[in-house]
Amino acid sequence: MNFSNVFITACLLICLVINSVQSGYAQGTFSRLKSERIYTVWDDEPAPNRGGDFNITKARGYPYDEDWELRSYPIGNGYMGANLFGRTDTERIQLTEKTLANEGLYGIGGLTSFAELNFEFNHTNPTNYSRSININEAISYVNYVSDGVEYTREHFISYPDNVLVIRLTSSRDGGVSFTLKPEIPYLRDSTQKNTRTGKMEVHEDLITMSGFIEHFSVNYKGQIKVIPDGGKLSSAQNGDKAEITVSKANSVVLVIAAGTNYKLSNELFLEDVHSKKLDPESLPHEKVSSLINAAVAKGYENLKKTHLQDYQNLFSRVRLTLTSEIPKVSTKELLENYKADTTNHFLEELMFHYGRYLLISTSRKGTLPCGLQGVWSQYEVTPFTGGFWHNINVQMNYWGAFNTNLAETFTPYVEFFDAYLPKAKSLATEYLKKHNPQALATDSLDNGWTIGTGTTPHKIVGPGGHSGPGTGALTTKMFWDYYEFTMDTSFLREKAYPAILGMSKFLSKTLVPAGDSLLLVNPSASPEQKHNGENYITAGTTFDQELVWENHNDLLKASKILDLTNDFIEMVQTEITRLDPILVGKSGQIKEFREEEHYGEIGEKQHRHISHLCALYPGTLINSSTQDWMDASIVTLNLRGNNTTGWAMAHRMNARARTKDGEKAHEVYSKFIKERTLPNLWTTHPPFQIDGNFGCMAGVAEMLLQSHEGYIEPLAALPKAWSTGEYSGLVARGNFELSVVWKDGQASSIEVLSRSGGECRLKYPGIENAALYGRNGESTNFRRVDAESILFGTEKGKSYVLIFPENK
């Protein structure tokens, strides 16, 4: 072939590729890969509600309601949550308000149930029954036929309007009748622990519930407005109880609001007397009434419209498809079928989307952060208080917030941090006075801040006991991740840098010289590990050393970005070289303790925590450039095993993803679904604990996209089970949004939306043979870094597409 023929052929090929790119955009191939799938969690029968003596003591001694934990369906808006049973005889809707707390298990406060809403429908033997949550909408439905009449119930909790909205309709005019009988649970007089008073009053179409919980001086109030279309409404007051009956209405809308006198503030945490933490003269009546009045004035359709716009703005950012087949069976059957045969991967896909649904439902600006049970508890004493455990659990709740495009859901934790920070500074000083008084600064502000494991909306504690001071650095990692994924320099300057700086100041003072050159945290503990039945306290555990390194390293990076330097920064530059954070033992393992030689000679061999691997995930110290440490991490994961609690499986899944072993990551994900996932797709420790949902959601994203090593690596830990698929909207560090299509294990296209501008480095096998185009099909230059990496400049708001040659 002569030169002119070669030239003509090349031009034709370029034109074909450009046309395919432009055609792909026209068809929505890249930016939104397919029409949106509708995801539902559904059942073909109501949840049982045996109650009473069925609430047995189980799961580490906590009260355990199997029907609520396994079968009810959760909805929420961050402020409050509801669990729906979907019954046709007497429906049970259990209501939680996140700031309602009693003394709890440990005396530091605990989430407690707000109310029970009982609807007597008296429909027996229903047919064509279904109950569901449409997680694309965050709306729950109940549908059935009774005596020839079709009944439909819709439920959602609006974040913008902060109300629970229920709509009841039927296929027959005048077909809606019921009696509403609310209950205030767990009333206790002053002679009992967890003293709680409460009463109900009814006035025409409005029931008001109010009361007082003594321990924190909590005033609480809830209102239920019943709005029938047609028919007859009557009400009755029976002592301290109230009820409303609706007869033969065409439809009914109910609006429910709840609140307390809780106020997130510095003073709340600084006050040590529990009964003085809240103002007993402050009443939530006006706040709750205004929510009800505004919602009623707005009307059902506008409430629903506002709810959908708000929720879908978040949920619809990400799409992920791992299988072409959506099984036509109920969710509980889907789970049982998966346990027997894992070849259909739709449940793995559904669990990812359900995790995002739950995170949006539990953590929004102005609400408290997401705790161990999210925004749901039907218990008087919630397991582990329902609080914010800081030795892994609260951090796991937010691991997936950033890479799954939900960075806003981290805002409640930032607000919470701002409130507890003054107390955290005083705790740092107290800790150092006790453990390293010679390191105390004359100005207490220079002692930094600290936080231990047990934290609730009313109290924080310092480190000690079963977990070392690295818990604080595990917390600041979230702040650094927020910056890296959003590139928000204002957040870095105003929030992340001060938090990381304060933590480095504290951790620097926990370091004690050892030998000729080392600096070791002393005392130090690897979270919850015991030896011979006792907390094992030592010096320089890997958990503490690696997290001092992580926080110091993040501080140095942040100070460089902000162009800040001072004597302390220079000291950190020296300290970080003296930490010796990772040691490999004689079993080829990452040591958990410096004095450990062979794996498992100190502590429990199959312990749930893998705290000595926090440098692998969520940290970045162990990575592909530290191959010996990476190999030792794999040995450690193999020796630790996967027979563990729900959230601990999730940590292992993410760690396996960081080792780039998609098969092992998928193996633990599959085991997690089979053994730690409930029929309503909540996950269990046991008991129910929501961090497992969020940890595995993060794990799926980590398998499909990594960006912690200075480059973006799509499909970094892709298992054979997901050989063909697509996603859009996942986020990489640098604030790049990615959309990827792959087939037979190989990417066919990668789209990058640059949300902040800057250079983009991509790593993928064969990438040097791909063609890079702008959104309109124009060819774009890139620089080859190595055989698997390219680098190209981007403009904020513009998209770039890599097209790979067709696989042979």
Short mmCIF file of C-alpha atoms in Angstrom, two decimals, residues 90-460:
data_model
loop_
_atom_site.label_atom_id
_atom_site.label_comp_id
_atom_site.label_asym_id
_atom_site.label_seq_id
_atom_site.Cartn_x
_atom_site.Cartn_y
_atom_site.Cartn_z
CA THR A 90 -53.48 -3.03 62.23
CA GLU A 91 -50.64 -1.22 60.56
CA ARG A 92 -47.61 -0.35 62.67
CA ILE A 93 -45.44 2.65 61.80
CA GLN A 94 -42.65 3.14 64.32
CA LEU A 95 -41.24 6.67 64.47
CA THR A 96 -37.73 7.76 65.51
CA GLU A 97 -36.55 11.34 66.05
CA LYS A 98 -32.76 11.46 66.05
CA THR A 99 -32.37 13.90 68.96
CA LEU A 100 -34.66 12.04 71.38
CA ALA A 101 -32.38 10.41 73.94
CA ASN A 102 -32.47 8.90 77.38
CA GLU A 103 -29.72 7.77 79.74
CA GLY A 104 -28.91 4.83 77.51
CA LEU A 105 -26.82 1.82 78.28
CA TYR A 106 -23.64 3.51 79.49
CA GLY A 107 -25.09 6.67 80.99
CA ILE A 108 -23.70 8.78 78.17
CA GLY A 109 -27.03 8.99 76.39
CA GLY A 110 -28.75 6.80 73.87
CA LEU A 111 -31.26 7.05 71.05
CA THR A 112 -34.76 5.93 72.00
CA SER A 113 -38.02 5.38 70.12
CA PHE A 114 -40.26 8.43 69.68
CA ALA A 115 -43.71 6.98 68.96
CA GLU A 116 -45.78 4.15 67.53
CA LEU A 117 -48.53 4.93 65.03
CA ASN A 118 -51.19 2.22 64.87
CA PHE A 119 -53.79 2.25 62.08
CA GLU A 120 -56.72 -0.10 62.50
CA PHE A 121 -57.84 -0.97 58.97
CA ASN A 122 -59.32 -4.39 59.78
CA HIS A 123 -58.72 -5.69 56.27
CA THR A 124 -58.32 -9.45 56.45
CA ASN A 125 -57.26 -11.90 53.75
CA PRO A 126 -55.95 -9.32 51.26
CA THR A 127 -55.04 -10.36 47.72
CA ASN A 128 -52.60 -8.96 45.16
CA TYR A 129 -50.55 -7.68 48.07
CA SER A 130 -47.24 -5.86 47.80
CA ARG A 131 -45.23 -3.45 49.94
CA SER A 132 -42.13 -1.73 48.69
CA ILE A 133 -39.63 1.09 48.84
CA ASN A 134 -38.93 2.69 45.51
CA ILE A 135 -35.37 3.75 46.25
CA ASN A 136 -35.21 5.96 43.15
CA GLU A 137 -37.92 8.06 44.82
CA ALA A 138 -37.48 7.32 48.54
CA ILE A 139 -41.22 6.57 48.65
CA SER A 140 -42.72 3.51 50.27
CA TYR A 141 -45.90 1.91 48.94
CA VAL A 142 -48.44 -0.61 50.17
CA ASN A 143 -50.92 -2.04 47.65
CA TYR A 144 -53.56 -4.73 48.04
CA VAL A 145 -57.15 -5.71 47.33
CA SER A 146 -59.72 -6.35 50.04
CA ASP A 147 -63.38 -7.19 49.33
CA GLY A 148 -62.95 -6.13 45.74
CA VAL A 149 -61.49 -2.70 46.58
CA GLU A 150 -57.93 -1.71 45.68
CA TYR A 151 -56.06 0.12 48.44
CA THR A 152 -52.88 2.15 48.07
CA ARG A 153 -50.71 3.82 50.70
CA GLU A 154 -47.82 6.14 49.95
CA HIS A 155 -45.25 7.25 52.54
CA PHE A 156 -42.27 9.59 52.36
CA ILE A 157 -40.32 11.78 54.76
CA SER A 158 -39.44 15.07 53.15
CA TYR A 159 -36.11 16.65 54.06
CA PRO A 160 -37.01 20.17 52.83
CA ASP A 161 -40.31 20.20 54.74
CA ASN A 162 -39.23 17.88 57.58
CA VAL A 163 -42.49 15.95 57.79
CA LEU A 164 -43.65 12.40 57.32
CA VAL A 165 -46.41 12.36 54.73
CA ILE A 166 -48.85 9.48 54.25
CA ARG A 167 -51.54 9.27 51.63
CA LEU A 168 -54.31 6.65 51.70
CA THR A 169 -56.46 6.02 48.62
CA SER A 170 -58.82 3.37 47.29
CA SER A 171 -60.44 2.46 44.00
CA ARG A 172 -63.91 3.14 45.39
CA ASP A 173 -65.32 6.53 46.41
CA GLY A 174 -65.74 6.56 50.15
CA GLY A 175 -63.52 3.52 50.45
CA VAL A 176 -61.02 4.73 53.08
CA SER A 177 -61.82 4.02 56.73
CA PHE A 178 -59.54 3.50 59.72
CA THR A 179 -58.87 4.41 63.35
CA LEU A 180 -55.54 5.95 64.27
CA LYS A 181 -54.27 5.09 67.76
CA PRO A 182 -50.78 6.46 68.46
CA GLU A 183 -48.69 5.34 71.42
CA ILE A 184 -45.84 6.95 73.33
CA PRO A 185 -43.54 4.04 74.23
CA TYR A 186 -41.47 3.32 77.31
CA LEU A 187 -43.13 5.65 79.79
CA ARG A 188 -41.37 5.44 83.16
CA ASP A 189 -42.09 7.27 86.41
CA SER A 190 -39.43 8.96 88.53
CA THR A 191 -38.75 5.80 90.53
CA GLN A 192 -37.40 4.03 87.45
CA LYS A 193 -34.31 4.34 85.28
CA ASN A 194 -34.81 6.23 82.01
CA THR A 195 -37.66 8.29 83.49
CA ARG A 196 -40.02 9.41 80.73
CA THR A 197 -43.40 11.09 80.91
CA GLY A 198 -45.83 11.56 78.07
CA LYS A 199 -49.38 12.31 77.12
CA MET A 200 -51.58 12.80 74.06
CA GLU A 201 -54.24 15.36 73.32
CA VAL A 202 -56.63 15.43 70.40
CA HIS A 203 -58.37 18.46 68.98
CA GLU A 204 -60.57 17.62 66.02
CA ASP A 205 -58.16 16.46 63.29
CA LEU A 206 -54.89 16.98 65.22
CA ILE A 207 -53.24 14.68 67.76
CA THR A 208 -50.41 16.16 69.82
CA MET A 209 -47.95 13.97 71.71
CA SER A 210 -45.69 15.58 74.30
CA GLY A 211 -43.52 14.62 77.20
CA PHE A 212 -40.27 14.88 79.11
CA ILE A 213 -37.22 12.63 79.54
CA GLU A 214 -35.48 13.47 82.77
CA HIS A 215 -31.87 12.47 82.15
CA PHE A 216 -30.99 15.24 79.69
CA SER A 217 -34.03 17.43 80.40
CA VAL A 218 -35.48 16.56 77.01
CA ASN A 219 -38.81 18.09 76.04
CA TYR A 220 -40.35 16.35 73.05
CA LYS A 221 -43.41 16.94 70.94
CA GLY A 222 -45.04 15.32 67.94
CA GLN A 223 -48.15 16.19 65.96
CA ILE A 224 -50.29 14.18 63.56
CA LYS A 225 -52.63 16.07 61.24
CA VAL A 226 -55.34 14.01 59.54
CA ILE A 227 -56.81 15.52 56.35
CA PRO A 228 -59.64 13.52 54.79
CA ASP A 229 -61.24 14.14 51.42
CA GLY A 230 -64.91 13.49 52.06
CA GLY A 231 -66.27 11.08 54.62
CA LYS A 232 -66.49 11.65 58.34
CA LEU A 233 -63.81 12.36 60.94
CA SER A 234 -64.29 11.92 64.67
CA SER A 235 -61.90 12.00 67.61
CA ALA A 236 -61.79 10.72 71.15
CA GLN A 237 -59.75 11.46 74.26
CA ASN A 238 -59.21 8.50 76.58
CA GLY A 239 -57.25 9.72 79.57
CA ASP A 240 -53.72 10.46 78.35
CA LYS A 241 -54.40 8.69 75.07
CA ALA A 242 -56.12 9.94 71.94
CA GLU A 243 -57.48 8.55 68.70
CA ILE A 244 -58.99 9.69 65.41
CA THR A 245 -61.43 7.71 63.29
CA VAL A 246 -62.05 8.38 59.61
CA SER A 247 -65.06 6.78 57.93
CA LYS A 248 -65.79 6.46 54.21
CA ALA A 249 -63.38 9.08 52.93
CA ASN A 250 -62.35 9.19 49.29
CA SER A 251 -58.71 9.66 50.35
CA VAL A 252 -56.78 10.79 53.41
CA VAL A 253 -53.49 12.63 53.82
CA LEU A 254 -51.63 12.54 57.14
CA VAL A 255 -48.79 14.90 58.01
CA ILE A 256 -46.54 14.06 60.97
CA ALA A 257 -43.84 16.21 62.56
CA ALA A 258 -41.65 15.64 65.61
CA GLY A 259 -39.02 17.55 67.53
CA THR A 260 -37.24 18.11 70.82
CA ASN A 261 -35.48 20.94 72.63
CA TYR A 262 -32.08 19.52 71.64
CA LYS A 263 -29.66 22.21 70.51
CA LEU A 264 -26.28 21.33 69.04
CA SER A 265 -23.77 23.71 70.62
CA ASN A 266 -20.36 24.03 72.26
CA GLU A 267 -22.09 24.48 75.62
CA LEU A 268 -23.89 21.14 75.27
CA PHE A 269 -20.60 19.22 75.30
CA LEU A 270 -18.80 21.46 77.77
CA GLU A 271 -21.54 20.99 80.38
CA ASP A 272 -20.75 17.88 82.44
CA VAL A 273 -24.00 17.71 84.43
CA HIS A 274 -26.36 15.70 82.24
CA SER A 275 -29.55 17.38 83.47
CA LYS A 276 -28.14 20.81 82.55
CA LYS A 277 -27.16 19.98 78.97
CA LEU A 278 -30.54 21.11 77.62
CA ASP A 279 -32.82 23.91 78.70
CA PRO A 280 -35.91 22.40 80.37
CA GLU A 281 -37.78 25.67 79.75
CA SER A 282 -37.27 25.39 76.00
CA LEU A 283 -40.27 23.77 74.32
CA PRO A 284 -40.47 22.47 70.73
CA HIS A 285 -44.17 23.23 70.36
CA GLU A 286 -43.82 26.24 68.07
CA LYS A 287 -41.27 24.50 65.85
CA VAL A 288 -43.39 21.38 65.40
CA SER A 289 -46.62 23.32 64.88
CA SER A 290 -45.03 25.53 62.24
CA LEU A 291 -43.82 22.45 60.34
CA ILE A 292 -47.33 21.01 60.35
CA ASN A 293 -48.99 24.27 59.32
CA ALA A 294 -46.53 24.90 56.49
CA ALA A 295 -46.90 21.37 55.16
CA VAL A 296 -50.70 21.48 55.27
CA ALA A 297 -50.69 24.79 53.40
CA LYS A 298 -48.35 23.36 50.79
CA GLY A 299 -50.58 20.39 49.97
CA TYR A 300 -49.78 16.78 49.16
CA GLU A 301 -48.75 17.13 45.52
CA ASN A 302 -46.36 19.99 46.22
CA LEU A 303 -44.90 18.18 49.22
CA LYS A 304 -44.26 15.15 47.03
CA LYS A 305 -42.80 17.24 44.22
CA THR A 306 -40.40 19.02 46.59
CA HIS A 307 -39.38 15.71 48.17
CA LEU A 308 -38.65 14.11 44.80
CA GLN A 309 -36.65 17.08 43.53
CA ASP A 310 -34.54 17.14 46.66
CA TYR A 311 -33.92 13.40 46.93
CA GLN A 312 -33.40 12.65 43.26
CA ASN A 313 -30.90 15.49 42.94
CA LEU A 314 -28.67 13.33 45.11
CA PHE A 315 -29.65 9.77 44.29
CA SER A 316 -29.73 10.14 40.49
CA ARG A 317 -26.12 11.30 40.24
CA VAL A 318 -24.83 7.73 40.08
CA ARG A 319 -25.85 4.79 37.97
CA LEU A 320 -24.39 1.32 38.15
CA THR A 321 -25.35 -1.78 36.22
CA LEU A 322 -23.67 -5.12 36.88
CA THR A 323 -26.18 -7.42 35.22
CA SER A 324 -28.76 -7.21 32.45
CA GLU A 325 -31.31 -9.31 34.32
CA ILE A 326 -33.58 -8.00 37.08
CA PRO A 327 -35.13 -11.01 38.84
CA LYS A 328 -38.88 -10.82 39.24
CA VAL A 329 -38.99 -12.10 42.81
CA SER A 330 -39.44 -10.38 46.15
CA THR A 331 -36.37 -9.05 47.91
CA LYS A 332 -36.45 -11.73 50.60
CA GLU A 333 -36.59 -14.39 47.86
CA LEU A 334 -33.80 -12.62 46.01
CA LEU A 335 -31.68 -12.89 49.14
CA GLU A 336 -32.51 -16.55 49.71
CA ASN A 337 -31.82 -17.36 46.06
CA TYR A 338 -28.48 -15.56 46.29
CA LYS A 339 -27.49 -17.67 49.26
CA ALA A 340 -28.03 -20.77 47.12
CA ASP A 341 -26.63 -19.43 43.82
CA THR A 342 -24.53 -16.31 43.39
CA THR A 343 -24.48 -16.31 39.59
CA ASN A 344 -27.06 -13.53 39.38
CA HIS A 345 -25.41 -10.35 40.60
CA PHE A 346 -28.41 -8.06 40.72
CA LEU A 347 -28.52 -8.17 44.53
CA GLU A 348 -24.91 -6.96 44.63
CA GLU A 349 -25.97 -4.04 42.45
CA LEU A 350 -29.10 -3.38 44.50
CA MET A 351 -27.16 -3.34 47.77
CA PHE A 352 -24.93 -0.57 46.41
CA HIS A 353 -27.89 1.62 45.48
CA TYR A 354 -29.68 0.81 48.73
CA GLY A 355 -26.63 2.01 50.65
CA ARG A 356 -26.82 5.37 48.90
CA TYR A 357 -30.55 5.53 49.66
CA LEU A 358 -29.87 4.91 53.35
CA LEU A 359 -27.10 7.49 53.53
CA ILE A 360 -29.30 10.19 51.98
CA SER A 361 -32.05 9.18 54.40
CA THR A 362 -29.87 9.48 57.50
CA SER A 363 -27.39 12.32 57.04
CA ARG A 364 -28.35 15.76 55.78
CA LYS A 365 -27.22 19.28 56.59
CA GLY A 366 -28.73 20.50 59.85
CA THR A 367 -29.28 17.00 61.21
CA LEU A 368 -27.09 14.98 63.51
CA PRO A 369 -24.58 12.69 61.77
CA CYS A 370 -25.37 9.11 60.95
CA GLY A 371 -24.93 6.87 63.98
CA LEU A 372 -24.65 3.13 64.42
CA GLN A 373 -28.37 2.61 63.65
CA GLY A 374 -28.77 5.51 61.25
CA VAL A 375 -31.98 7.31 62.14
CA TRP A 376 -33.94 4.25 63.24
CA SER A 377 -34.50 2.67 66.64
CA GLN A 378 -37.60 1.05 68.09
CA TYR A 379 -35.88 0.34 71.37
CA GLU A 380 -35.92 2.02 74.74
CA VAL A 381 -32.19 1.31 75.05
CA THR A 382 -30.65 1.31 71.60
CA PRO A 383 -27.74 -1.11 71.08
CA PHE A 384 -24.40 0.64 71.69
CA THR A 385 -26.51 3.81 72.30
CA GLY A 386 -27.02 4.28 68.56
CA GLY A 387 -24.13 6.71 68.85
CA PHE A 388 -21.06 7.66 66.88
CA TRP A 389 -18.33 5.11 67.67
CA HIS A 390 -14.99 6.60 66.60
CA ASN A 391 -12.68 3.61 66.41
CA ILE A 392 -14.04 2.74 62.95
CA ASN A 393 -17.83 2.84 62.81
CA VAL A 394 -18.74 6.48 62.29
CA GLN A 395 -15.90 6.81 59.79
CA MET A 396 -17.18 3.79 57.87
CA ASN A 397 -20.57 5.48 57.62
CA TYR A 398 -18.92 8.14 55.45
CA TRP A 399 -16.32 6.12 53.53
CA GLY A 400 -18.60 5.97 50.52
CA ALA A 401 -19.96 9.51 50.74
CA PHE A 402 -17.23 10.99 48.59
CA ASN A 403 -16.64 8.44 45.82
CA THR A 404 -20.37 7.79 45.37
CA ASN A 405 -21.07 11.49 44.78
CA LEU A 406 -22.76 12.29 48.09
CA ALA A 407 -20.20 14.60 49.67
CA GLU A 408 -22.97 16.81 51.09
CA THR A 409 -24.00 14.02 53.44
CA PHE A 410 -20.75 14.57 55.38
CA THR A 411 -21.84 18.09 56.34
CA PRO A 412 -23.68 16.94 59.52
CA TYR A 413 -20.46 15.51 60.86
CA VAL A 414 -18.63 18.79 60.22
CA GLU A 415 -21.38 20.64 62.11
CA PHE A 416 -21.15 18.08 64.92
CA PHE A 417 -17.36 18.47 65.02
CA ASP A 418 -17.65 22.26 65.32
CA ALA A 419 -19.92 21.78 68.32
CA TYR A 420 -17.78 19.27 70.21
CA LEU A 421 -14.38 20.81 69.36
CA PRO A 422 -13.96 22.96 72.53
CA LYS A 423 -14.63 19.89 74.67
CA ALA A 424 -12.26 17.85 72.51
CA LYS A 425 -9.53 20.42 73.20
CA SER A 426 -10.05 20.17 76.95
CA LEU A 427 -9.99 16.36 76.69
CA ALA A 428 -6.63 16.57 74.92
CA THR A 429 -5.20 18.57 77.79
CA GLU A 430 -6.65 16.13 80.34
CA TYR A 431 -5.21 13.17 78.45
CA LEU A 432 -1.74 14.67 78.28
CA LYS A 433 -1.78 15.66 81.95
CA LYS A 434 -2.39 12.02 82.77
CA HIS A 435 -0.13 10.29 80.27
CA ASN A 436 2.60 12.70 79.16
CA PRO A 437 2.56 15.81 81.36
CA GLN A 438 6.03 16.92 80.32
CA ALA A 439 4.72 17.48 76.80
CA LEU A 440 1.94 19.86 77.86
CA ALA A 441 1.97 23.24 76.19
CA THR A 442 1.68 26.31 78.40
CA ASP A 443 -1.16 27.45 76.14
CA SER A 444 -3.81 24.71 76.27
CA LEU A 445 -4.88 25.53 72.71
CA ASP A 446 -1.52 24.20 71.53
CA ASN A 447 -2.37 20.78 72.96
CA GLY A 448 -4.68 20.17 70.02
CA TRP A 449 -7.83 18.11 70.34
CA THR A 450 -8.75 14.47 70.71
CA ILE A 451 -11.69 12.11 70.65
CA GLY A 452 -12.15 8.57 71.89
CA THR A 453 -14.56 5.84 70.83
CA GLY A 454 -17.84 6.37 72.69
CA THR A 455 -19.59 9.48 71.43
CA THR A 456 -23.24 10.46 71.51
CA PRO A 457 -25.19 13.63 70.64
CA HIS A 458 -24.64 14.75 74.24
CA LYS A 459 -21.15 13.66 75.19
CA ILE A 460 -17.70 12.87 73.84
#
